[in-house]
mmCIF file of C-alpha atoms in Angstrom:
data_model
loop_
_atom_site.group_PDB
_atom_site.id
_atom_site.type_symbol
_atom_site.label_atom_id
_atom_site.label_comp_id
_atom_site.label_asym_id
_atom_site.label_seq_id
_atom_site.Cartn_x
_atom_site.Cartn_y
_atom_site.Cartn_z
ATOM 1 C CA MET A 1 216.679 -189.887 -112.404
ATOM 2 C CA THR A 2 216.814 -193.548 -113.306
ATOM 3 C CA GLY A 3 219.915 -195.182 -114.637
ATOM 4 C CA THR A 4 221.885 -192.996 -117.004
ATOM 5 C CA ASP A 5 219.075 -192.044 -119.383
ATOM 6 C CA ASN A 6 218.245 -188.748 -117.631
ATOM 7 C CA ARG A 7 214.582 -189.640 -117.259
ATOM 8 C CA LEU A 8 212.215 -189.228 -114.358
ATOM 9 C CA ARG A 9 209.684 -191.877 -113.387
ATOM 10 C CA VAL A 10 206.718 -190.022 -111.907
ATOM 11 C CA VAL A 11 203.766 -191.715 -110.279
ATOM 12 C CA ALA A 12 200.459 -189.875 -110.021
ATOM 13 C CA ALA A 13 199.670 -190.488 -106.345
ATOM 14 C CA VAL A 14 196.398 -188.540 -106.518
ATOM 15 C CA PRO A 15 193.712 -188.371 -109.216
ATOM 16 C CA LEU A 16 195.025 -186.662 -112.341
ATOM 17 C CA ARG A 17 193.215 -186.530 -115.671
ATOM 18 C CA GLU A 18 194.719 -188.446 -118.574
ATOM 19 C CA ASP A 19 195.007 -185.334 -120.729
ATOM 20 C CA LEU A 20 197.017 -183.615 -118.025
ATOM 21 C CA CYS A 21 199.332 -186.612 -117.654
ATOM 22 C CA ARG A 22 199.961 -186.453 -121.389
ATOM 23 C CA MET A 23 200.456 -182.690 -121.213
ATOM 24 C CA ILE A 24 203.193 -183.103 -118.582
ATOM 25 C CA GLU A 25 204.967 -185.633 -120.811
ATOM 26 C CA GLU A 26 204.700 -183.300 -123.791
ATOM 27 C CA LEU A 27 205.978 -180.296 -121.856
ATOM 28 C CA GLU A 28 208.887 -182.304 -120.425
ATOM 29 C CA PRO A 29 209.600 -185.392 -122.605
ATOM 30 C CA ARG A 30 212.090 -186.764 -120.080
ATOM 31 C CA VAL A 31 209.202 -187.430 -117.686
ATOM 32 C CA GLU A 32 207.372 -190.749 -117.734
ATOM 33 C CA MET A 33 203.983 -190.380 -116.065
ATOM 34 C CA ILE A 34 202.869 -193.627 -114.425
ATOM 35 C CA ARG A 35 199.182 -193.713 -113.560
ATOM 36 C CA ASP A 36 196.445 -196.206 -112.840
ATOM 37 C CA PRO A 37 193.063 -194.478 -112.423
ATOM 38 C CA ALA A 38 191.563 -197.736 -111.152
ATOM 39 C CA LEU A 39 193.683 -197.382 -108.002
ATOM 40 C CA LEU A 40 192.663 -193.778 -107.287
ATOM 41 C CA PRO A 41 189.426 -192.354 -105.840
ATOM 42 C CA PRO A 42 187.222 -190.423 -108.261
ATOM 43 C CA MET A 43 187.195 -186.652 -107.966
ATOM 44 C CA ARG A 44 183.928 -185.039 -106.876
ATOM 45 C CA GLY A 45 184.740 -181.684 -108.454
ATOM 46 C CA PRO A 46 187.616 -179.544 -109.698
ATOM 47 C CA ALA A 47 190.939 -180.121 -107.922
ATOM 48 C CA ASP A 48 189.414 -182.642 -105.498
ATOM 49 C CA TRP A 49 192.774 -184.310 -104.999
ATOM 50 C CA ALA A 50 191.701 -186.459 -102.052
ATOM 51 C CA GLY A 51 188.732 -187.755 -104.048
ATOM 52 C CA ASP A 52 185.555 -189.395 -102.833
ATOM 53 C CA PRO A 53 185.922 -190.164 -99.097
ATOM 54 C CA ASP A 54 183.722 -193.231 -99.503
ATOM 55 C CA TYR A 55 186.228 -194.805 -101.878
ATOM 56 C CA ALA A 56 188.084 -197.785 -100.420
ATOM 57 C CA ARG A 57 190.635 -200.095 -101.997
ATOM 58 C CA THR A 58 190.552 -203.840 -101.602
ATOM 59 C CA PRO A 59 193.645 -205.292 -99.906
ATOM 60 C CA SER A 60 195.026 -206.364 -103.272
ATOM 61 C CA ALA A 61 194.377 -202.930 -104.775
ATOM 62 C CA GLN A 62 196.076 -201.269 -101.795
ATOM 63 C CA GLN A 63 199.117 -203.486 -102.299
ATOM 64 C CA ALA A 64 199.189 -202.579 -105.994
ATOM 65 C CA PHE A 65 198.915 -198.880 -105.179
ATOM 66 C CA ASP A 66 201.693 -199.049 -102.583
ATOM 67 C CA GLU A 67 203.965 -200.895 -105.016
ATOM 68 C CA LEU A 68 203.247 -198.281 -107.666
ATOM 69 C CA VAL A 69 204.121 -195.253 -105.538
ATOM 70 C CA ASP A 70 207.140 -197.092 -104.126
ATOM 71 C CA SER A 71 208.532 -197.386 -107.668
ATOM 72 C CA ALA A 72 208.660 -193.630 -108.231
ATOM 73 C CA ASP A 73 211.551 -191.227 -108.589
ATOM 74 C CA ALA A 74 209.008 -188.463 -108.016
ATOM 75 C CA LEU A 75 205.398 -188.231 -106.908
ATOM 76 C CA PHE A 76 202.694 -185.971 -108.273
ATOM 77 C CA GLY A 77 200.827 -185.413 -105.033
ATOM 78 C CA ILE A 78 201.106 -186.955 -101.589
ATOM 79 C CA PRO A 79 199.567 -190.433 -101.740
ATOM 80 C CA ASP A 80 195.886 -190.073 -100.856
ATOM 81 C CA VAL A 81 196.814 -186.636 -99.393
ATOM 82 C CA ASP A 82 197.620 -188.610 -96.262
ATOM 83 C CA PRO A 83 200.715 -187.935 -94.113
ATOM 84 C CA GLU A 84 200.832 -191.556 -92.934
ATOM 85 C CA ALA A 85 200.882 -192.768 -96.539
ATOM 86 C CA LEU A 86 203.689 -190.323 -97.273
ATOM 87 C CA ALA A 87 205.725 -191.592 -94.320
ATOM 88 C CA ARG A 88 205.191 -195.184 -95.437
ATOM 89 C CA THR A 89 206.391 -194.637 -99.014
ATOM 90 C CA VAL A 90 209.351 -192.478 -97.945
ATOM 91 C CA ALA A 91 210.512 -195.334 -95.700
ATOM 92 C CA ALA A 92 209.917 -197.934 -98.426
ATOM 93 C CA ASN A 93 211.419 -196.082 -101.384
ATOM 94 C CA PRO A 94 215.056 -194.957 -101.127
ATOM 95 C CA ARG A 95 215.000 -193.779 -104.765
ATOM 96 C CA LEU A 96 212.291 -191.161 -104.133
ATOM 97 C CA ARG A 97 213.821 -187.717 -104.639
ATOM 98 C CA TRP A 98 210.943 -185.272 -105.156
ATOM 99 C CA VAL A 99 207.334 -184.926 -104.021
ATOM 100 C CA MET A 100 205.055 -182.146 -105.234
ATOM 101 C CA THR A 101 202.108 -181.470 -102.972
ATOM 102 C CA THR A 102 198.990 -180.315 -104.786
ATOM 103 C CA ALA A 103 198.111 -177.947 -101.941
ATOM 104 C CA ALA A 104 199.737 -174.549 -101.630
ATOM 105 C CA GLY A 105 200.024 -175.252 -97.904
ATOM 106 C CA GLY A 106 201.304 -178.780 -98.404
ATOM 107 C CA GLY A 107 204.142 -178.204 -95.991
ATOM 108 C CA ALA A 108 201.716 -178.928 -93.152
ATOM 109 C CA THR A 109 201.108 -182.434 -94.498
ATOM 110 C CA VAL A 110 204.840 -183.010 -94.875
ATOM 111 C CA LYS A 111 205.313 -181.930 -91.267
ATOM 112 C CA ALA A 112 202.518 -184.243 -90.106
ATOM 113 C CA ALA A 113 204.316 -187.203 -91.729
ATOM 114 C CA GLY A 114 206.987 -186.943 -89.022
ATOM 115 C CA LEU A 115 209.908 -187.645 -91.360
ATOM 116 C CA ASP A 116 213.412 -187.686 -89.944
ATOM 117 C CA ARG A 117 216.027 -185.134 -90.959
ATOM 118 C CA ALA A 118 217.818 -187.543 -93.295
ATOM 119 C CA ASP A 119 214.658 -188.082 -95.342
ATOM 120 C CA LEU A 120 213.807 -184.381 -95.308
ATOM 121 C CA ASP A 121 217.272 -183.663 -96.673
ATOM 122 C CA ARG A 122 217.131 -186.492 -99.240
ATOM 123 C CA ILE A 123 213.791 -185.546 -100.787
ATOM 124 C CA VAL A 124 212.803 -182.180 -102.208
ATOM 125 C CA PHE A 125 209.228 -181.240 -101.325
ATOM 126 C CA THR A 126 207.502 -178.549 -103.357
ATOM 127 C CA THR A 127 204.005 -177.101 -103.281
ATOM 128 C CA SER A 128 201.598 -175.418 -105.650
ATOM 129 C CA ALA A 129 202.117 -172.092 -103.864
ATOM 130 C CA GLY A 130 201.544 -169.226 -106.267
ATOM 131 C CA VAL A 131 199.256 -171.186 -108.570
ATOM 132 C CA HIS A 132 196.277 -169.908 -106.589
ATOM 133 C CA GLY A 133 197.530 -166.339 -106.315
ATOM 134 C CA GLY A 134 195.227 -164.794 -108.910
ATOM 135 C CA PRO A 135 191.921 -166.231 -107.649
ATOM 136 C CA LEU A 136 192.780 -165.506 -104.019
ATOM 137 C CA ALA A 137 193.827 -161.955 -104.839
ATOM 138 C CA GLU A 138 190.480 -161.436 -106.565
ATOM 139 C CA PHE A 139 188.685 -162.612 -103.408
ATOM 140 C CA ALA A 140 190.800 -160.228 -101.327
ATOM 141 C CA VAL A 141 189.814 -157.335 -103.594
ATOM 142 C CA PHE A 142 186.188 -158.453 -103.431
ATOM 143 C CA GLY A 143 186.346 -158.627 -99.640
ATOM 144 C CA VAL A 144 187.868 -155.169 -99.225
ATOM 145 C CA MET A 145 185.405 -153.715 -101.724
ATOM 146 C CA ALA A 146 182.504 -155.403 -99.903
ATOM 147 C CA GLY A 147 183.622 -153.721 -96.703
ATOM 148 C CA ALA A 148 184.256 -150.366 -98.364
ATOM 149 C CA LYS A 149 180.781 -150.372 -99.934
ATOM 150 C CA ASN A 150 179.119 -151.809 -96.794
ATOM 151 C CA LEU A 151 177.702 -154.897 -98.468
ATOM 152 C CA PRO A 152 175.907 -156.077 -95.279
ATOM 153 C CA ARG A 153 173.934 -152.816 -95.120
ATOM 154 C CA LEU A 154 173.050 -152.993 -98.799
ATOM 155 C CA LEU A 155 171.827 -156.570 -98.476
ATOM 156 C CA ALA A 156 169.838 -155.817 -95.316
ATOM 157 C CA ASP A 157 168.130 -152.797 -96.891
ATOM 158 C CA GLN A 158 167.332 -154.772 -100.026
ATOM 159 C CA ARG A 159 165.942 -157.650 -98.011
ATOM 160 C CA ASP A 160 163.769 -155.256 -95.988
ATOM 161 C CA ARG A 161 162.779 -153.196 -99.068
ATOM 162 C CA THR A 162 164.205 -150.127 -97.345
ATOM 163 C CA TRP A 163 165.187 -147.041 -99.342
ATOM 164 C CA PRO A 164 167.299 -145.046 -96.854
ATOM 165 C CA ASP A 165 168.763 -141.588 -97.138
ATOM 166 C CA ARG A 166 171.890 -141.612 -99.264
ATOM 167 C CA TRP A 167 175.060 -142.497 -97.394
ATOM 168 C CA GLU A 168 178.730 -142.288 -98.252
ATOM 169 C CA MET A 169 180.748 -145.310 -99.297
ATOM 170 C CA ARG A 170 184.513 -145.576 -99.010
ATOM 171 C CA GLN A 171 186.590 -145.331 -102.193
ATOM 172 C CA LEU A 172 189.444 -147.745 -102.814
ATOM 173 C CA ASP A 173 191.620 -145.071 -104.412
ATOM 174 C CA GLU A 174 191.465 -143.129 -101.148
ATOM 175 C CA MET A 175 192.440 -146.114 -98.994
ATOM 176 C CA THR A 176 195.697 -147.582 -97.745
ATOM 177 C CA VAL A 177 195.749 -151.372 -97.913
ATOM 178 C CA LEU A 178 198.275 -153.383 -95.913
ATOM 179 C CA VAL A 179 199.115 -156.804 -97.389
ATOM 180 C CA VAL A 180 200.478 -159.015 -94.620
ATOM 181 C CA GLY A 181 202.800 -161.375 -96.466
ATOM 182 C CA LEU A 182 204.235 -160.568 -99.894
ATOM 183 C CA GLY A 183 204.725 -164.090 -101.213
ATOM 184 C CA GLY A 184 203.000 -165.354 -104.351
ATOM 185 C CA ILE A 185 199.486 -164.549 -103.135
ATOM 186 C CA GLY A 186 200.485 -161.286 -101.499
ATOM 187 C CA ALA A 187 202.295 -160.059 -104.609
ATOM 188 C CA GLU A 188 199.172 -160.722 -106.698
ATOM 189 C CA CYS A 189 197.061 -158.860 -104.123
ATOM 190 C CA ALA A 190 199.434 -155.903 -104.205
ATOM 191 C CA ARG A 191 199.344 -155.768 -107.989
ATOM 192 C CA ARG A 192 195.559 -155.673 -108.103
ATOM 193 C CA PHE A 193 195.070 -153.143 -105.319
ATOM 194 C CA HIS A 194 197.702 -150.905 -106.877
ATOM 195 C CA ALA A 195 195.946 -151.111 -110.255
ATOM 196 C CA LEU A 196 192.714 -149.980 -108.578
ATOM 197 C CA GLY A 197 194.411 -146.906 -107.162
ATOM 198 C CA ALA A 198 194.935 -147.929 -103.554
ATOM 199 C CA HIS A 199 198.044 -146.958 -101.634
ATOM 200 C CA VAL A 200 199.611 -150.365 -100.923
ATOM 201 C CA TRP A 201 201.812 -151.313 -97.990
ATOM 202 C CA GLY A 202 203.217 -154.800 -97.462
ATOM 203 C CA THR A 203 205.040 -156.631 -94.701
ATOM 204 C CA THR A 204 208.419 -158.086 -95.549
ATOM 205 C CA ARG A 205 211.173 -160.144 -93.999
ATOM 206 C CA SER A 206 213.597 -159.830 -96.906
ATOM 207 C CA GLY A 207 213.217 -156.124 -97.592
ATOM 208 C CA GLU A 208 213.127 -156.862 -101.320
ATOM 209 C CA PRO A 209 210.893 -154.498 -103.336
ATOM 210 C CA VAL A 210 207.635 -155.877 -104.734
ATOM 211 C CA ALA A 211 205.828 -154.401 -107.738
ATOM 212 C CA GLY A 212 202.872 -152.246 -106.731
ATOM 213 C CA VAL A 213 203.944 -151.889 -103.104
ATOM 214 C CA ASP A 214 204.459 -148.278 -102.043
ATOM 215 C CA ARG A 215 205.889 -149.002 -98.606
ATOM 216 C CA LEU A 216 207.592 -152.067 -97.177
ATOM 217 C CA VAL A 217 206.844 -152.685 -93.498
ATOM 218 C CA PRO A 218 209.178 -154.864 -91.399
ATOM 219 C CA LEU A 219 207.092 -157.537 -89.710
ATOM 220 C CA ASP A 220 208.169 -156.356 -86.277
ATOM 221 C CA GLU A 221 206.503 -153.005 -87.050
ATOM 222 C CA LEU A 222 203.129 -154.602 -87.821
ATOM 223 C CA VAL A 223 201.380 -153.199 -84.734
ATOM 224 C CA ASP A 224 202.386 -149.650 -85.630
ATOM 225 C CA ALA A 225 201.414 -150.145 -89.287
ATOM 226 C CA VAL A 226 197.860 -151.402 -88.705
ATOM 227 C CA ALA A 227 197.013 -148.185 -86.890
ATOM 228 C CA GLN A 228 197.635 -146.259 -90.113
ATOM 229 C CA VAL A 229 195.791 -148.324 -92.747
ATOM 230 C CA ASP A 230 192.201 -148.736 -93.864
ATOM 231 C CA ALA A 231 192.296 -152.412 -94.806
ATOM 232 C CA ILE A 232 194.407 -155.447 -93.925
ATOM 233 C CA VAL A 233 194.804 -158.427 -96.251
ATOM 234 C CA VAL A 234 196.307 -161.547 -94.644
ATOM 235 C CA THR A 235 198.042 -163.979 -97.011
ATOM 236 C CA LEU A 236 200.562 -165.701 -94.731
ATOM 237 C CA PRO A 237 201.050 -169.479 -94.505
ATOM 238 C CA GLY A 238 200.360 -171.320 -91.289
ATOM 239 C CA THR A 239 203.568 -171.850 -89.303
ATOM 240 C CA ALA A 240 204.627 -171.731 -85.683
ATOM 241 C CA GLN A 241 205.903 -168.215 -86.316
ATOM 242 C CA THR A 242 202.659 -166.935 -87.887
ATOM 243 C CA HIS A 243 200.249 -168.627 -85.455
ATOM 244 C CA HIS A 244 197.859 -165.955 -84.127
ATOM 245 C CA LEU A 245 200.071 -163.206 -85.531
ATOM 246 C CA ILE A 246 196.847 -161.249 -86.050
ATOM 247 C CA GLY A 247 195.909 -161.414 -82.397
ATOM 248 C CA ARG A 248 195.304 -159.211 -79.376
ATOM 249 C CA ASP A 249 198.114 -156.701 -79.916
ATOM 250 C CA VAL A 250 197.452 -156.175 -83.619
ATOM 251 C CA LEU A 251 193.672 -156.027 -83.263
ATOM 252 C CA ALA A 252 193.925 -153.585 -80.370
ATOM 253 C CA ALA A 253 195.999 -151.248 -82.537
ATOM 254 C CA VAL A 254 193.881 -151.192 -85.724
ATOM 255 C CA ARG A 255 192.261 -148.019 -86.968
ATOM 256 C CA PRO A 256 188.575 -148.266 -85.916
ATOM 257 C CA GLY A 257 186.445 -149.612 -88.744
ATOM 258 C CA ALA A 258 189.329 -151.308 -90.542
ATOM 259 C CA ILE A 259 188.463 -153.946 -93.134
ATOM 260 C CA LEU A 260 190.062 -157.391 -92.892
ATOM 261 C CA ALA A 261 190.362 -159.991 -95.668
ATOM 262 C CA SER A 262 191.949 -163.377 -94.976
ATOM 263 C CA VAL A 263 193.138 -165.677 -97.769
ATOM 264 C CA GLY A 264 196.240 -167.317 -96.276
ATOM 265 C CA ARG A 265 195.808 -169.823 -93.449
ATOM 266 C CA GLY A 266 193.189 -169.614 -90.742
ATOM 267 C CA SER A 267 195.684 -170.162 -87.931
ATOM 268 C CA VAL A 268 197.250 -166.735 -88.572
ATOM 269 C CA ILE A 269 194.214 -164.986 -87.062
ATOM 270 C CA ASP A 270 193.112 -165.470 -83.454
ATOM 271 C CA GLU A 271 189.375 -165.852 -84.057
ATOM 272 C CA ALA A 272 188.404 -165.234 -80.423
ATOM 273 C CA GLU A 273 190.193 -161.881 -80.537
ATOM 274 C CA LEU A 274 188.760 -161.151 -83.983
ATOM 275 C CA ILE A 275 185.198 -161.655 -82.765
ATOM 276 C CA GLY A 276 185.815 -159.157 -79.969
ATOM 277 C CA ALA A 277 187.231 -156.664 -82.477
ATOM 278 C CA LEU A 278 184.193 -157.131 -84.721
ATOM 279 C CA ASP A 279 181.786 -156.700 -81.831
ATOM 280 C CA ASP A 280 183.235 -153.357 -80.763
ATOM 281 C CA GLY A 281 183.806 -152.020 -84.272
ATOM 282 C CA ARG A 282 187.590 -152.055 -84.339
ATOM 283 C CA ILE A 283 187.166 -154.315 -87.366
ATOM 284 C CA GLY A 284 184.311 -152.917 -89.425
ATOM 285 C CA PHE A 285 184.073 -155.833 -91.824
ATOM 286 C CA ALA A 286 185.859 -159.172 -92.299
ATOM 287 C CA ALA A 287 185.861 -161.323 -95.448
ATOM 288 C CA LEU A 288 187.228 -164.722 -94.460
ATOM 289 C CA ASP A 289 188.034 -167.614 -96.786
ATOM 290 C CA VAL A 290 190.042 -169.574 -94.191
ATOM 291 C CA PHE A 291 189.452 -170.446 -90.546
ATOM 292 C CA GLU A 292 191.223 -171.930 -87.549
ATOM 293 C CA GLN A 293 188.966 -174.968 -87.704
ATOM 294 C CA GLU A 294 187.568 -176.190 -91.009
ATOM 295 C CA PRO A 295 184.742 -176.770 -91.567
ATOM 296 C CA LEU A 296 183.801 -173.806 -89.408
ATOM 297 C CA SER A 297 182.029 -175.145 -86.308
ATOM 298 C CA ASP A 298 178.247 -174.767 -86.197
ATOM 299 C CA ASP A 299 178.444 -172.705 -83.014
ATOM 300 C CA SER A 300 181.006 -170.193 -84.272
ATOM 301 C CA PRO A 301 179.738 -166.601 -83.862
ATOM 302 C CA LEU A 302 181.319 -165.818 -87.233
ATOM 303 C CA TRP A 303 178.443 -167.523 -89.058
ATOM 304 C CA GLY A 304 175.841 -165.017 -87.977
ATOM 305 C CA HIS A 305 177.930 -161.942 -87.378
ATOM 306 C CA PRO A 306 176.498 -158.997 -89.331
ATOM 307 C CA SER A 307 179.968 -157.733 -90.270
ATOM 308 C CA VAL A 308 181.412 -161.023 -91.529
ATOM 309 C CA LEU A 309 181.430 -162.693 -94.926
ATOM 310 C CA VAL A 310 182.122 -166.435 -94.632
ATOM 311 C CA SER A 311 183.609 -168.231 -97.632
ATOM 312 C CA PRO A 312 184.145 -172.000 -97.142
ATOM 313 C CA HIS A 313 187.811 -172.074 -98.226
ATOM 314 C CA THR A 314 186.674 -172.012 -101.813
ATOM 315 C CA ALA A 315 188.077 -168.746 -103.186
ATOM 316 C CA ALA A 316 191.014 -170.462 -104.919
ATOM 317 C CA LEU A 317 188.967 -173.190 -106.587
ATOM 318 C CA SER A 318 189.006 -172.994 -110.359
ATOM 319 C CA SER A 319 188.385 -175.378 -113.231
ATOM 320 C CA LYS A 320 191.857 -174.378 -114.426
ATOM 321 C CA GLU A 321 193.569 -175.242 -111.131
ATOM 322 C CA GLU A 322 194.458 -178.802 -112.119
ATOM 323 C CA GLU A 323 196.047 -177.622 -115.367
ATOM 324 C CA ARG A 324 197.995 -174.860 -113.614
ATOM 325 C CA ILE A 325 199.374 -177.335 -111.088
ATOM 326 C CA ALA A 326 200.260 -179.840 -113.827
ATOM 327 C CA ARG A 327 202.123 -177.109 -115.714
ATOM 328 C CA ARG A 328 203.962 -176.142 -112.523
ATOM 329 C CA PHE A 329 204.936 -179.794 -112.105
ATOM 330 C CA ALA A 330 206.324 -180.018 -115.643
ATOM 331 C CA GLU A 331 208.336 -176.813 -115.139
ATOM 332 C CA ASN A 332 209.833 -178.095 -111.896
ATOM 333 C CA ALA A 333 210.552 -181.509 -113.427
ATOM 334 C CA ALA A 334 212.670 -179.768 -116.062
ATOM 335 C CA ARG A 335 214.470 -177.836 -113.333
ATOM 336 C CA LEU A 336 215.136 -181.025 -111.370
ATOM 337 C CA LEU A 337 216.513 -182.867 -114.405
ATOM 338 C CA ASP A 338 218.664 -179.894 -115.381
ATOM 339 C CA GLY A 339 220.071 -179.510 -111.880
ATOM 340 C CA GLU A 340 218.416 -176.135 -111.322
ATOM 341 C CA PRO A 341 216.661 -174.919 -108.142
ATOM 342 C CA LEU A 342 212.974 -175.818 -107.955
ATOM 343 C CA THR A 343 210.233 -173.286 -107.247
ATOM 344 C CA ALA A 344 207.975 -173.315 -104.181
ATOM 345 C CA VAL A 345 210.263 -175.579 -102.160
ATOM 346 C CA VAL A 346 208.997 -176.458 -98.687
ATOM 347 C CA ASP A 347 211.106 -175.066 -95.849
ATOM 348 C CA THR A 348 211.568 -178.263 -93.826
ATOM 349 C CA VAL A 349 212.260 -176.319 -90.633
ATOM 350 C CA GLU A 350 209.155 -174.116 -90.595
ATOM 351 C CA PHE A 351 207.221 -176.314 -93.092
ATOM 352 C CA TYR A 352 205.786 -173.680 -95.405
#
């Protein structure tokens, strides 16, 4: 807030269309959106917040950009989606009180900025978590269905013009699907799988019920649970606590032929262990939108594995994503100005 007029000076620190800037101001009239497209890299496609990597500012333009973001009460986006730029403006701008990251997993960038505890306590960091829930849940359904219907076999037979004897496909309404992580994405996954007739289980830390979930599974019972389900959908963020959670113990316990879909963060799955589980059939099919290293390295066995569907972290991308994130920003701006809790706040201990 500036002065006593209960207004919020927001600087667009990443590319944001003019119509969306105006929409934010219309949705929350107490917000003043400050933007200078000449100081921001052009987008190459929908929600390309970092913009063209070949874009470079002149020294004078960089100074103008730094002065602009340093004048903000709040930032739409981390400047240039760069942790070093975030650290610089946090140090330079004592009036900064809120930063919304455009990425659902923006907590990782906040962590990489190396801010001290005083700054982490002074500034509220929020993410777009939940905005991508619908598209990612659709990919998870697609991935489980692809495994249930044996998409690799269908494609291979079609390619080879083979008409085999009829064979049985799995039916979703006869399957139990375990959603690992019942946050915004996980809740959307649960809702869709439930609507399609699956029996839905979900891991929980809070124990709070979630619509469409038939059984809540404490996270410390994950190994026991995977032995009883037909498909596993991973939606968890990448934190120190979730790193390689889907690793040797879990993959050793799965029901043979289990289907795996991953739409959270690639670090949650130990890819070396996953490849072994794919090779021996413990995992019958894996649909992966996220990976430990992105882009996926050229020599990764996942590229050519007959039981793997590789999606280049693109399942959430939508022409509506920018508008959804802008609407989320306007809603949280109203909450901030009214003294109410914001949504999708970054946990500055675990950074998710």
